[in-house]
Steps between C-alpha positions, in 0.01 A plus 500: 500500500602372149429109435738335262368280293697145432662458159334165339698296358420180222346294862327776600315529134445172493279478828298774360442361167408150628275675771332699236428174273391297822459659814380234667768283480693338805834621665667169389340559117626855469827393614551189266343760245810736538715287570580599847505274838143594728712676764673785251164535327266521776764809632480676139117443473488689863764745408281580171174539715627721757656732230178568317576249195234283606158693584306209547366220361145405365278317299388601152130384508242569197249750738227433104430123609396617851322773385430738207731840532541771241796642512637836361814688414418912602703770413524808711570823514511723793423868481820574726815450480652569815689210740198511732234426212701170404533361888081600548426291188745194567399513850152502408557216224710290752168458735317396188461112521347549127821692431729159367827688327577829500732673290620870483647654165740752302260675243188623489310232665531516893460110597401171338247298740429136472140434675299210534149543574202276507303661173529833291248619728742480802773657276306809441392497876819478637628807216212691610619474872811615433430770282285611782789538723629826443796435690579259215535794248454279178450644223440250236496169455463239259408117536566196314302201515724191499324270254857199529766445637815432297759471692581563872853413624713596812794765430778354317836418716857536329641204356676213724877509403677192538 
């Protein structure tokens, strides 16, 4: 069965952009914000859950004033290339509560992954464990110690026409 997913129109990109500034905000402050009445918002804010636009919502918190964290950018590569190689190591990196982002790639690096681990000591733990998996298959990796952060940001939305 094929979904269909809803054309959005200059309403529709407006929820999401004022959801992605402030996802907190109320039903009647979202409306005024898009200048929509509650009633036709509230049934384009479901219609955008339901259809996948809308994966959830959370809260950005700063996990360094709670406690100290290390975290590190690691590139991989696998030592096969076959469709059941990739779903082993996403599956396996999917379990991973270390594991934060995850990102395969064209070229000659297999995946990009974003972990966050308590010390350097837990990074190389945690690499040793899963070189030790052979059903893994990497084959090299590399790691980068995050030293700042510059900029994070969510995934930029077209413009809102009109």
């Amino acid at each position: 069965m094929t979904t269909v997913t809803p054309k959005l129109d200059q309403y529709d990109l407006a929820i999401l952009h004022a959801l992605q500034r402030d996802g907190r905000m109320t039903k009647v402050a979202l409306a005024e914000r898009v200048n929509l009445s509650p009633s036709p918002c509230w049934e384009r804010l479901k219609k955008l859950e339901s259809a996948g636009f809308i994966t959830g919502y959370t809260a950005q918190v700063d996990i360094r004033k709670i406690a100290p964290v290390t975290e590190v950018l690691v590139q991989i590569t696998l030592s096969g290339h076959r469709a059941e190689d990739f779903r082993t190591f996403e599956t396996a990196m999917q379990a991973r509560a270390e594991v934060r982002g995850a990102w395969a790639l064209g070229g000659g690096v297999d995946y990009i992954l974003r972990l966050v681990v308590s010390d350097v000591d837990a990074y190389q733990r945690l690499m040793d464990d899963l070189l030790a998996d052979d059903r893994l298959g990497i084959e090299k990796y590399f790691g980068y110690i995050v030293t700042k952060t510059i900029k994070t940001a969510p995934d930029p939305l077209p413009p809102v026409k009109g």
